[in-house]
Structure formats: structure tokens, C-alpha cells
Coordinates of C-alpha atoms and ligand atoms in Angstrom, one line a residue:
X12 CA 142.5 129.5 89.0
X13 CA 144.8 129.8 92.0
X14 CA 147.2 132.4 93.4
X15 CA 149.9 130.5 95.1
X16 CA 152.9 131.5 97.4
X17 CA 156.0 129.4 97.5
X18 CA 158.3 130.0 100.5
X19 CA 161.4 128.5 102.0
X20 CA 160.7 126.7 105.3
X21 CA 164.3 126.8 106.6
X22 CA 167.3 129.1 106.2
X23 CA 167.1 129.5 102.4
X24 CA 168.5 127.3 99.7
X25 CA 165.7 124.7 100.2
X26 CA 165.5 124.1 96.4
X27 CA 162.7 126.7 95.8
X28 CA 164.2 127.3 92.4
X29 CA 163.4 123.8 91.2
X30 CA 159.9 123.8 92.8
X31 CA 158.9 127.2 91.4
X32 CA 160.3 126.1 88.0
X33 CA 158.0 123.1 88.1
X34 CA 155.0 125.1 89.2
X35 CA 155.7 127.9 86.8
X36 CA 154.7 125.5 84.0
X37 CA 151.1 126.1 85.0
X38 CA 151.5 129.7 86.1
X39 CA 150.7 132.7 83.8
X40 CA 152.5 135.2 86.0
X41 CA 155.4 134.6 88.4
X42 CA 156.1 137.4 91.0
X43 CA 159.3 137.7 93.0
X44 CA 158.2 139.7 96.1
X45 CA 161.3 140.4 98.3
X46 CA 165.0 140.2 98.6
X47 CA 167.6 141.1 96.0
X48 CA 170.7 139.7 94.4
X49 CA 171.5 137.9 97.7
X50 CA 169.3 135.1 96.4
X51 CA 170.5 132.5 94.1
X52 CA 168.3 130.1 92.3
X53 CA 169.8 127.2 90.4
X54 CA 167.5 125.6 87.7
X55 CA 168.6 122.7 85.6
X56 CA 166.8 122.3 82.3
X57 CA 168.0 119.4 80.1
X58 CA 171.8 119.9 80.2
X59 CA 171.7 123.6 80.9
X60 CA 172.2 125.1 84.4
X61 CA 170.7 128.5 85.0
X62 CA 171.8 130.6 88.0
X63 CA 169.4 133.4 88.6
X64 CA 169.5 136.0 91.3
X65 CA 166.6 138.3 90.6
X66 CA 164.7 137.2 87.5
X67 CA 162.0 134.6 88.5
X68 CA 162.8 131.2 87.0
X69 CA 159.4 131.4 85.2
X70 CA 161.3 133.3 82.5
X71 CA 162.4 129.9 81.2
X72 CA 158.8 129.3 80.0
X73 CA 158.0 131.2 76.9
X74 CA 154.5 132.5 77.7
X75 CA 155.0 133.2 81.4
X76 CA 155.1 136.8 82.5
X77 CA 157.6 137.5 85.2
X78 CA 157.5 140.4 87.7
X79 CA 160.1 141.7 90.0
X80 CA 157.8 143.2 92.6
X81 CA 157.8 146.3 94.8
X82 CA 159.2 144.6 97.9
X83 CA 162.4 143.7 96.2
X84 CA 165.7 145.6 96.0
X85 CA 167.4 145.7 92.6
X86 CA 171.0 145.9 91.7
X87 CA 170.7 147.0 88.1
X88 CA 174.2 145.9 87.1
X89 CA 173.5 142.3 88.2
X90 CA 170.0 142.4 86.6
X91 CA 171.4 143.5 83.3
X92 CA 174.0 140.7 83.5
X93 CA 171.2 138.2 84.0
X94 CA 169.3 139.7 81.0
X95 CA 172.4 139.3 78.9
X96 CA 173.0 135.7 80.1
X97 CA 169.5 134.7 79.1
X98 CA 169.7 136.5 75.8
X99 CA 172.9 134.6 75.0
X100 CA 171.0 131.4 75.5
X101 CA 168.2 132.7 73.2
X102 CA 165.7 133.0 76.0
X103 CA 163.3 135.9 75.6
X104 CA 163.1 138.4 78.4
X105 CA 160.4 140.5 76.8
X106 CA 157.9 139.2 79.4
X107 CA 160.0 140.6 82.3
X108 CA 158.4 143.5 84.3
X109 CA 160.0 145.5 87.0
X110 CA 158.1 147.4 89.7
X111 CA 158.7 151.1 89.7
X112 CA 158.5 151.0 93.4
X113 CA 161.3 148.6 94.0
X114 CA 164.4 150.0 95.6
X115 CA 167.8 150.3 93.8
X116 CA 171.0 148.9 95.3
X117 CA 173.7 151.5 94.8
X118 CA 177.6 151.2 95.0
X119 CA 177.6 152.7 98.5
X120 CA 175.2 150.0 99.7
X121 CA 177.7 147.3 98.7
X122 CA 180.6 149.2 100.2
X123 CA 178.8 149.8 103.5
X124 CA 177.5 146.2 103.7
X125 CA 181.1 144.8 103.4
X126 CA 182.8 147.4 105.6
X127 CA 180.2 147.2 108.4
X128 CA 180.6 143.4 108.4
X129 CA 184.3 143.9 109.0
X130 CA 183.7 146.4 111.8
X131 CA 181.3 144.0 113.5
X132 CA 184.1 141.5 114.1
X133 CA 182.7 138.7 116.1
X134 CA 179.2 140.1 115.8
X135 CA 179.2 139.9 112.0
X136 CA 176.1 138.5 110.3
X137 CA 177.9 136.7 107.5
X138 CA 175.9 138.6 104.8
X139 CA 176.3 138.0 101.1
X140 CA 178.0 141.4 100.9
X141 CA 175.6 142.5 98.1
X142 CA 174.4 145.6 99.8
X143 CA 171.0 144.2 100.7
X144 CA 170.8 145.3 104.3
X145 CA 171.9 148.9 103.6
X146 CA 169.4 149.2 100.6
X147 CA 166.5 148.2 102.9
X148 CA 167.9 150.4 105.7
X149 CA 167.7 153.4 103.3
X150 CA 164.2 152.4 102.3
X151 CA 163.1 152.6 106.0
X152 CA 165.2 155.7 106.6
X153 CA 163.5 157.3 103.5
X154 CA 166.8 158.0 101.7
X155 CA 166.3 155.2 99.2
X156 CA 166.4 155.4 95.4
X157 CA 163.5 153.7 93.7
X158 CA 163.3 152.4 90.1
X159 CA 160.9 155.2 89.3
X160 CA 163.7 157.7 90.3
X161 CA 166.2 155.7 88.3
X162 CA 164.3 156.0 85.0
X163 CA 163.5 159.6 85.5
X164 CA 166.7 161.5 84.7
X165 CA 165.8 164.8 86.4
X166 CA 164.9 163.1 89.7
X167 CA 168.0 160.9 89.5
X168 CA 170.5 163.8 89.2
X169 CA 169.0 165.8 92.0
X170 CA 168.5 162.9 94.3
X171 CA 171.8 161.1 93.8
X172 CA 173.9 164.2 94.1
X173 CA 172.5 164.8 97.5
X174 CA 172.5 161.2 98.6
X175 CA 176.0 160.4 97.4
X176 CA 177.5 163.4 99.1
X177 CA 175.7 162.4 102.3
X178 CA 176.9 158.8 102.0
X179 CA 180.4 159.9 101.3
X180 CA 180.6 161.4 104.8
X181 CA 179.7 158.0 106.2
X182 CA 182.1 156.1 103.9
X183 CA 185.0 158.4 104.7
X184 CA 184.5 159.2 108.4
X185 CA 183.1 155.9 109.6
X186 CA 184.8 153.3 107.3
X187 CA 187.8 155.1 105.9
X188 CA 186.7 154.4 102.4
X189 CA 187.5 156.9 99.6
X190 CA 184.5 158.9 98.6
X191 CA 182.5 158.1 95.4
X192 CA 182.4 160.6 92.5
X193 CA 178.7 161.5 92.3
X194 CA 178.9 162.3 88.5
X195 CA 180.5 158.9 87.7
X196 CA 177.9 157.1 89.6
X197 CA 175.1 159.1 88.0
X198 CA 176.5 158.4 84.5
X199 CA 176.8 154.7 85.3
X200 CA 173.2 154.4 86.6
X201 CA 171.8 156.5 83.8
X202 CA 173.1 153.8 81.5
X203 CA 171.4 151.1 83.5
X204 CA 168.2 153.2 83.4
X205 CA 168.2 153.2 79.6
X206 CA 168.4 149.4 79.5
X207 CA 165.8 148.7 82.2
X208 CA 163.2 151.4 81.2
X209 CA 161.2 149.2 78.8
X210 CA 160.6 146.7 81.6
X211 CA 159.4 149.2 84.3
X212 CA 155.7 149.0 85.1
X213 CA 153.1 149.6 87.9
X214 CA 153.4 146.0 89.0
X215 CA 150.7 145.8 91.7
X216 CA 148.2 147.0 89.0
X217 CA 149.5 144.3 86.6
X218 CA 149.0 141.7 89.2
X219 CA 145.6 142.9 90.1
X220 CA 144.5 142.8 86.5
X221 CA 145.9 139.3 86.3
X222 CA 143.8 138.3 89.3
X223 CA 140.7 139.8 87.7
X224 CA 141.3 137.8 84.5
X225 CA 141.7 134.6 86.7
X226 CA 145.3 134.1 85.6
X227 CA 147.3 131.6 87.7
X228 CA 149.8 133.6 89.7
X229 CA 152.8 132.2 91.5
X230 CA 154.5 134.4 94.2
X231 CA 158.0 133.3 94.6
X232 CA 159.8 133.8 98.0
X233 CA 163.6 134.1 98.2
X234 CA 165.7 133.1 101.3
X235 CA 163.6 131.3 103.9
X236 CA 161.4 131.6 107.0
X237 CA 164.3 131.5 109.5
X238 CA 166.0 134.4 107.6
X239 CA 162.9 136.6 107.9
X240 CA 163.6 140.0 109.4
X241 CA 160.8 139.8 111.9
X242 CA 160.2 136.0 112.4
X243 CA 163.7 134.6 111.8
X244 CA 166.7 134.1 114.0
X245 CA 167.3 137.9 114.5
X246 CA 169.9 139.4 114.2
X247 CA 171.2 136.6 111.9
X248 CA 168.6 137.2 109.2
X249 CA 168.2 139.1 106.0
X250 CA 166.6 142.5 105.8
X251 CA 163.2 141.6 104.1
X252 CA 160.2 139.3 104.8
X253 CA 160.5 136.0 103.0
X254 CA 157.5 134.6 104.9
X255 CA 154.2 134.1 103.1
X256 CA 152.8 137.3 104.6
X257 CA 155.6 139.2 102.8
X258 CA 154.1 138.3 99.5
X259 CA 151.1 140.6 100.0
X260 CA 153.3 143.5 101.0
X261 CA 156.0 142.9 98.4
X262 CA 153.5 142.3 95.5
X263 CA 151.0 145.0 96.6
X264 CA 147.9 142.8 96.9
X265 CA 145.5 142.0 99.7
X266 CA 145.6 138.8 101.8
X267 CA 142.2 137.8 100.5
X268 CA 143.7 137.2 97.1
X269 CA 145.9 134.3 98.2
X270 CA 144.6 130.7 97.7
X271 CA 147.4 128.6 98.8
X272 CA 150.9 128.5 100.5
X273 CA 153.4 125.8 99.6
X274 CA 156.5 125.4 101.7
X275 CA 159.8 124.0 100.5
X276 CA 162.2 122.2 102.9
X277 CA 165.3 120.1 102.4
X278 CA 165.3 116.6 103.7
X279 CA 168.1 117.8 106.0
X280 CA 169.1 121.4 107.0
X281 CA 171.6 123.9 105.7
X282 CA 172.6 127.4 106.7
X283 CA 175.1 129.8 105.2
X284 CA 176.4 132.7 107.2
X285 CA 176.6 133.2 110.9
X286 CA 174.0 132.4 113.6
X287 CA 172.8 129.5 115.8
X288 CA 172.0 126.2 114.1
X289 CA 171.0 123.6 116.7
X290 CA 171.2 120.5 114.4
X291 CA 174.5 121.5 112.8
X292 CA 176.9 118.5 112.1
X293 CA 180.6 119.5 112.6
X294 CA 182.4 116.3 111.7
X295 CA 182.5 113.8 108.8
X296 CA 178.8 113.5 108.5
X297 CA 178.4 117.3 107.9
X298 CA 181.1 117.1 105.2
X299 CA 179.4 114.1 103.6
X300 CA 176.1 115.9 103.4
X301 CA 177.8 119.0 102.0
X302 CA 179.6 117.0 99.4
X303 CA 176.7 114.8 98.3
X304 CA 174.3 117.8 98.3
X305 CA 176.8 120.1 96.5
X306 CA 176.1 122.6 99.3
X307 CA 177.9 125.7 98.1
X308 CA 176.1 129.1 97.9
X309 CA 174.9 130.1 94.4
X310 CA 175.6 133.7 95.1
X311 CA 178.8 133.7 97.2
X312 CA 180.2 130.2 96.6
X313 CA 180.5 129.8 100.4
X314 CA 180.3 126.3 101.8
X315 CA 177.0 125.8 103.5
X316 CA 176.8 124.5 107.1
X317 CA 174.9 121.2 107.1
X318 CA 172.9 119.3 109.7
X319 CA 169.9 117.1 110.5
X320 CA 166.3 117.9 109.7
X321 CA 164.9 120.2 112.5
X322 CA 161.2 119.5 112.9
X323 CA 160.8 122.2 115.5
X324 CA 161.7 124.9 113.0
X325 CA 159.7 123.0 110.4
X326 CA 156.6 123.2 112.6
X327 CA 157.3 126.8 113.2
X328 CA 157.5 127.5 109.4
X329 CA 154.2 125.7 108.9
X330 CA 152.6 128.0 111.5
X331 CA 154.2 131.3 110.5
X332 CA 153.4 130.8 106.8
X333 CA 150.0 129.2 107.1
X334 CA 151.5 126.4 105.0
X335 CA 149.0 124.2 103.1
X336 CA 151.5 121.6 101.9
X337 CA 155.2 120.9 101.8
X338 CA 157.7 120.0 99.1
X339 CA 160.7 118.0 100.4
X340 CA 163.8 118.3 98.3
X341 CA 167.1 116.5 98.1
X342 CA 165.9 113.3 99.7
X343 CA 168.4 111.4 97.6
X344 CA 171.3 113.1 99.4
X345 CA 170.5 110.9 102.4
X346 CA 170.6 107.7 100.3
X347 CA 174.0 106.4 101.7
X348 CA 173.3 106.9 105.4
X349 CA 172.8 104.0 107.8
X350 CA 170.9 106.1 110.3
X351 CA 169.1 109.4 110.0
X352 CA 168.3 111.7 112.9
X353 CA 165.5 114.2 113.2
X354 CA 165.3 116.9 115.8
X355 CA 161.9 116.6 117.4
X356 CA 162.3 119.0 120.3
X357 CA 164.9 121.1 122.1
X358 CA 166.4 121.0 125.5
X359 CA 166.8 124.6 126.7
X360 CA 168.5 124.9 130.1
X361 CA 167.1 121.6 131.1
X362 CA 163.5 122.4 129.9
X363 CA 161.9 120.3 127.2
X364 CA 160.7 122.6 124.4
X365 CA 158.7 121.7 121.3
X366 CA 158.1 125.2 120.0
X367 CA 160.6 127.6 118.4
X368 CA 161.7 130.0 121.1
X369 CA 161.1 133.6 120.0
X370 CA 164.0 134.7 122.2
X371 CA 167.2 134.6 120.2
X372 CA 169.2 134.2 123.4
X373 CA 167.2 131.0 124.3
X374 CA 167.5 129.8 120.7
X375 CA 171.2 130.0 120.9
X376 CA 171.2 127.7 123.9
X377 CA 169.0 125.0 122.3
X378 CA 170.3 121.4 122.4
X379 CA 168.5 119.2 119.9
X380 CA 166.6 116.1 121.1
X381 CA 166.7 113.5 118.3
X382 CA 164.8 110.5 117.2
X383 CA 166.9 108.1 115.1
X384 CA 165.4 106.4 112.0
X385 CA 166.9 103.7 109.9
X386 CA 168.4 104.8 106.5
X387 CA 167.6 103.0 103.3
X388 CA 171.1 102.7 101.8
X389 CA 170.0 102.5 98.2
X390 CA 169.6 105.0 95.4
X391 CA 166.4 106.9 95.2
X392 CA 167.4 109.1 92.2
X393 CA 165.4 107.0 89.8
X394 CA 162.2 106.8 91.9
X395 CA 159.2 108.4 90.2
X396 CA 156.3 107.5 92.6
X397 CA 155.9 106.8 96.3
X398 CA 155.7 103.0 95.5
X399 CA 159.2 103.2 94.0
X400 CA 160.7 104.5 97.3
X401 CA 162.3 102.1 99.7
X402 CA 160.1 101.6 102.8
X403 CA 162.5 103.4 105.1
X404 CA 162.5 106.5 102.9
X405 CA 158.7 106.4 102.9
X406 CA 158.7 106.1 106.7
X407 CA 161.1 109.0 106.9
X408 CA 158.7 111.2 104.9
X409 CA 155.7 110.1 106.9
X410 CA 157.5 110.8 110.1
X411 CA 158.3 114.4 109.0
X412 CA 154.7 115.0 107.8
X413 CA 153.3 113.8 111.1
X414 CA 155.7 115.9 113.2
X415 CA 155.0 119.0 111.3
X416 CA 151.3 118.3 110.8
X417 CA 151.4 119.2 107.1
X418 CA 150.9 117.0 104.1
X419 CA 153.9 116.4 101.8
X420 CA 152.8 117.1 98.2
X421 CA 156.1 116.9 96.3
X422 CA 159.3 115.0 96.8
X423 CA 162.4 115.9 94.9
X424 CA 165.2 113.4 94.3
X425 CA 167.7 115.4 92.2
X426 CA 168.1 118.6 90.3
X427 CA 166.4 117.8 87.0
X428 CA 162.7 118.4 86.3
X429 CA 161.9 114.7 86.0
X430 CA 163.5 113.7 89.3
X431 CA 160.3 114.5 91.2
X432 CA 157.4 112.6 92.8
X433 CA 154.1 114.5 92.8
X434 CA 152.3 112.9 95.8
X435 CA 149.2 115.1 95.5
X436 CA 148.4 118.2 93.4
X437 CA 150.1 120.9 95.4
X438 CA 147.8 123.6 94.0
X439 CA 144.4 121.9 93.8
X440 CA 144.8 119.2 96.5
X441 CA 142.9 119.5 99.8
X442 CA 143.8 122.5 101.9
X443 CA 145.5 121.8 105.2
X444 CA 143.0 122.0 108.1
X445 CA 143.9 122.9 111.6
X446 CA 142.9 120.3 114.1
X447 CA 141.6 121.0 117.6
X448 CA 142.6 119.1 120.7
X449 CA 140.2 116.2 119.8
X450 CA 141.5 116.0 116.2
X451 CA 138.5 117.7 114.7
X452 CA 139.1 120.2 111.9
X453 CA 138.9 123.8 112.9
X454 CA 136.8 125.9 110.7
X455 CA 138.8 128.6 108.7
X456 CA 135.5 130.5 107.9
X457 CA 134.5 133.5 110.0
X458 CA 133.0 132.5 113.3
X459 CA 129.4 133.4 113.8
X460 CA 129.3 135.2 117.1
X461 CA 126.1 135.9 118.9
X462 CA 127.4 139.4 119.4
X463 CA 127.8 139.9 115.7
X464 CA 125.1 142.0 113.9
X465 CA 125.6 139.6 110.9
X466 CA 125.0 136.4 112.8
X467 CA 121.8 134.6 112.0
Ligands
LIG26 P1 172.1 139.4 103.4 O1 170.8 139.0 102.9 O2 173.2 139.4 102.3 O3 172.1 140.6 104.2 O4 172.6 138.3 104.4 C1 172.0 138.0 105.6 C2 172.0 136.5 106.0 O5 171.1 135.9 105.1 C3 173.3 135.8 105.8 O6 173.4 134.8 106.8 C4 173.2 135.2 104.4 O7 174.1 134.1 104.3 C5 171.8 134.8 104.4 N1 171.2 134.8 103.0 C6 170.9 135.8 102.2 N2 170.4 135.4 101.1 C7 170.4 134.0 101.1 C8 170.0 133.0 100.2 O8 169.5 133.2 99.1 N3 170.2 131.7 100.7 C9 170.7 131.4 101.9 N4 171.1 132.3 102.7 C10 171.0 133.6 102.4
LIG27 MG1 169.8 129.9 97.0

């Protein structure tokens, strides 16, 4: 039995969809714990490509239960489109559960997201425009609409009438947008409520019951560590907590229930939207990575910015998430390169820096310090074990693992399920130990202190 969190170690789009799909095979329950329809997971099964925004990719396995947890924000229109898409492909969605505590993205959230981006001018975030930030802002402001309100007609009328009139003032006065008709919106959302009601549950209780029955539970993060509201490259972040700690809050379970954290990172780096990106490649090489890696956003179709692997943020992601092991994806995208660079440290105003700077102003001034490794210039798409890999590719992976002090458990060499090397069991393999200055493992167990009444 294991309860496992899968998180993105970079700025999202690391290929978590494929890794969670692989791990879902042995999961009984898959839980999405934060984010909304800003996320986009592409999963390729045989010849079919599935693009999912909210429904965990575990839905593709018949017996896996899927939960959209309390920490998510749900755009019901998009969720229903996803349900329809899966139904058209004869994939059952009976096992989908939705938390009654999740917040609902409303039309005014989308309008305000897009209009505020325009108003920001040069200070824009480059959001997906899906209303994510305003939905979470309302949650914090305590004017949000939850799924429980949506499926309760009396609540919905009363609450939405007040909220829409309030939001109309903001739309009209601040953004010059025509007001919404509360009754039209209420009618529209009552229709969504009918459709979603059978899926609505007390999800934290379902998860707790699953834990008690020793079911295998996979907690699926969306976006990535550097997009985390608290620990990412603020303000160029999303409005939720994609980091592993977010899984406990978003799913409604305690930290003691988690057995393992698996990180996912691309063999290079991409970022979509605005914000600093020290290893970004502007010229031909960036184009080449983008083309070979098909780096276009699943949700917005935007071209992703591409650059070299950044081991400073990699190491940071290992620390912030308490990562036990790493999956490296899209190694095959580097197949044609003669040389590959890896950022091992930053130069910030002439000072050598090996840790991610928590000051966004300093991060914006980082100049990458690179080490250059030889490329392998041959296809790895057919490799199925470490022995199949060219030596230079193996050396590249070893170099990354050493820099980040984390074992690499999975290597992915293409979109399909079989283009994967399992280096060690990501769930039951040895847990990563912290090492002290002498290289000795540091004990994760409670310290016996002579002052503790429980010490023997
Ligand atoms: P928002 O989440 O739509 O508010 O966008 C905030 C930032 O997060 C922008 O830079 C988006 O491009 C980025 N972002 C949001 N979701 C994803 C994702 O799933 N993959 C990659 N970037 C994302
Ligand atoms: Mg994505």
C-alpha cells in the first residue's frame, strides 16, 4: 500500500500526464488536488490522444476511482465537455467524484481574468485566461461559490443574485464590460448542476476511507513547483499550491498519510506565460527544442518558451517537495544535439549562487552558469532499458541526479506508454535519504532529545 504524490518540478508541462497515467495502473484512487482548467494533460493510449483539463488521467483505467478534490477550482462547462468527450470514446466516467468543497469558476471570473491582464500592460502575468486567479481570489475573499452551493438550488439563487450584482459593478466600473444578467447565469449553472450532481461527494471522507482500506492512492499535482503561489516565481505564478504540501490541503488529509513524493522534470526546461527564465534560449536552439518537443500549450495553444535544464531550480524542487525520486521526461528531444548545457549555478550581480533566490528581484537578475556535456546524436526513442541508452545519454542522466541529489526512477523517451525506462520502482524503491556534511544519512525519525519526556 502506498499513498503517492506526483508533482511537477519545473514550470508545469513536465509530462506529469504520462507519468500519472503510468502510475495510475497500480492506483485504486487518483486525486487531483489543486488548480483548474488552466491545466492540460495530454495522454496517448494506443493511437488515441486524450487532452484532459480537470479529470485525472486515471479515468482511462476502468476500475480506478478519480476524485477532483477540495483544493481545485471547477469550471463546470469545461468539465461537462470533458465528460462528453470521454463518453464519445466509450470511456466510463461513473467512477468520477467531485468534492463538494471545490470552488466554481463563474463567467465573471473568466471576464475579470482576461480584462485585468489587459489592464496590467507590461505587468501582465500571461495567465491562461480561464478565470483561475479570480476564482481563488474569491475563495480567499469569501465570496466564492462552492460545488455544494451549485447543487443546492436555494443556495444558488440567493448567493448568485447577490454575487453577480456585486461583480457587475466591478465589470462595468473598472473594466468597462457590459453587466451579466444574473438570471441567465443562474439558469445556465442550474443546468450544469443537474449534470454534475451525481458525482458530488464528501471527497476527503472518501479518501480517508480509501486509506483505511489500504487502497493505493495517487495524488496528482497540476502545474509545477515554480508556479506555486507561495514558493514559485511570484508574481508570475498560478493561484494555487502545486507543491507536494498542497496535496494534503487540497485533498483534505494529514501529512502523516503520505508515503512518497515523485517529481517529474523535463530533460530541458519550458515555461509558458511571462516571468523570468534564466536558461531560456532565444535563437535557433530554442526553436529546435520547441519543434522537436512539440512545445505548444495543451490549454491555450501558446508556444512554450524553451531552454536548458536548470539544476538550481531542480534542486530547489527536490527540497520544497521532499522529493523521493524523479521521473525525467522527453530525453529523446535532445537526441540531435551535439552539445547539451546544464545550469549548475547562477551569477547574481557577480555573486556565485547555488540556491534558488527567494527574492523575485534577485531571481530576475540571475545569469546561468553552465556546464557543457557531449550530446549522443542518435535516436533514443526505441530504448527500453538503461543499457540501451547511448553512454552520453546515461552520463547526462547521472549528472542531473548527482546535481540534484535525487535518484532518477523513470526515464521517458516519447509520448506512448511503452516509451519508458523504469530504472527503479518509483513507489516501493528506497526512499531518498538526506545526507549530512560527511555523507552519512540523516535520520527522518523523530529525534530523541534528552529534554523530551518520551526519550528513553
Ligand atoms: P493561470 O494559472 O491561468 O492564472 O496562469 C498563471 C501562470 O501559470 C501563467 O504563466 C500560465 O501560463 C501558467 N500556467 C497555468 N497553468 C499551467 C499549466 O498547466 N502548464 C504550464 N503553465 C501553466
Ligand atoms: Mg500541461
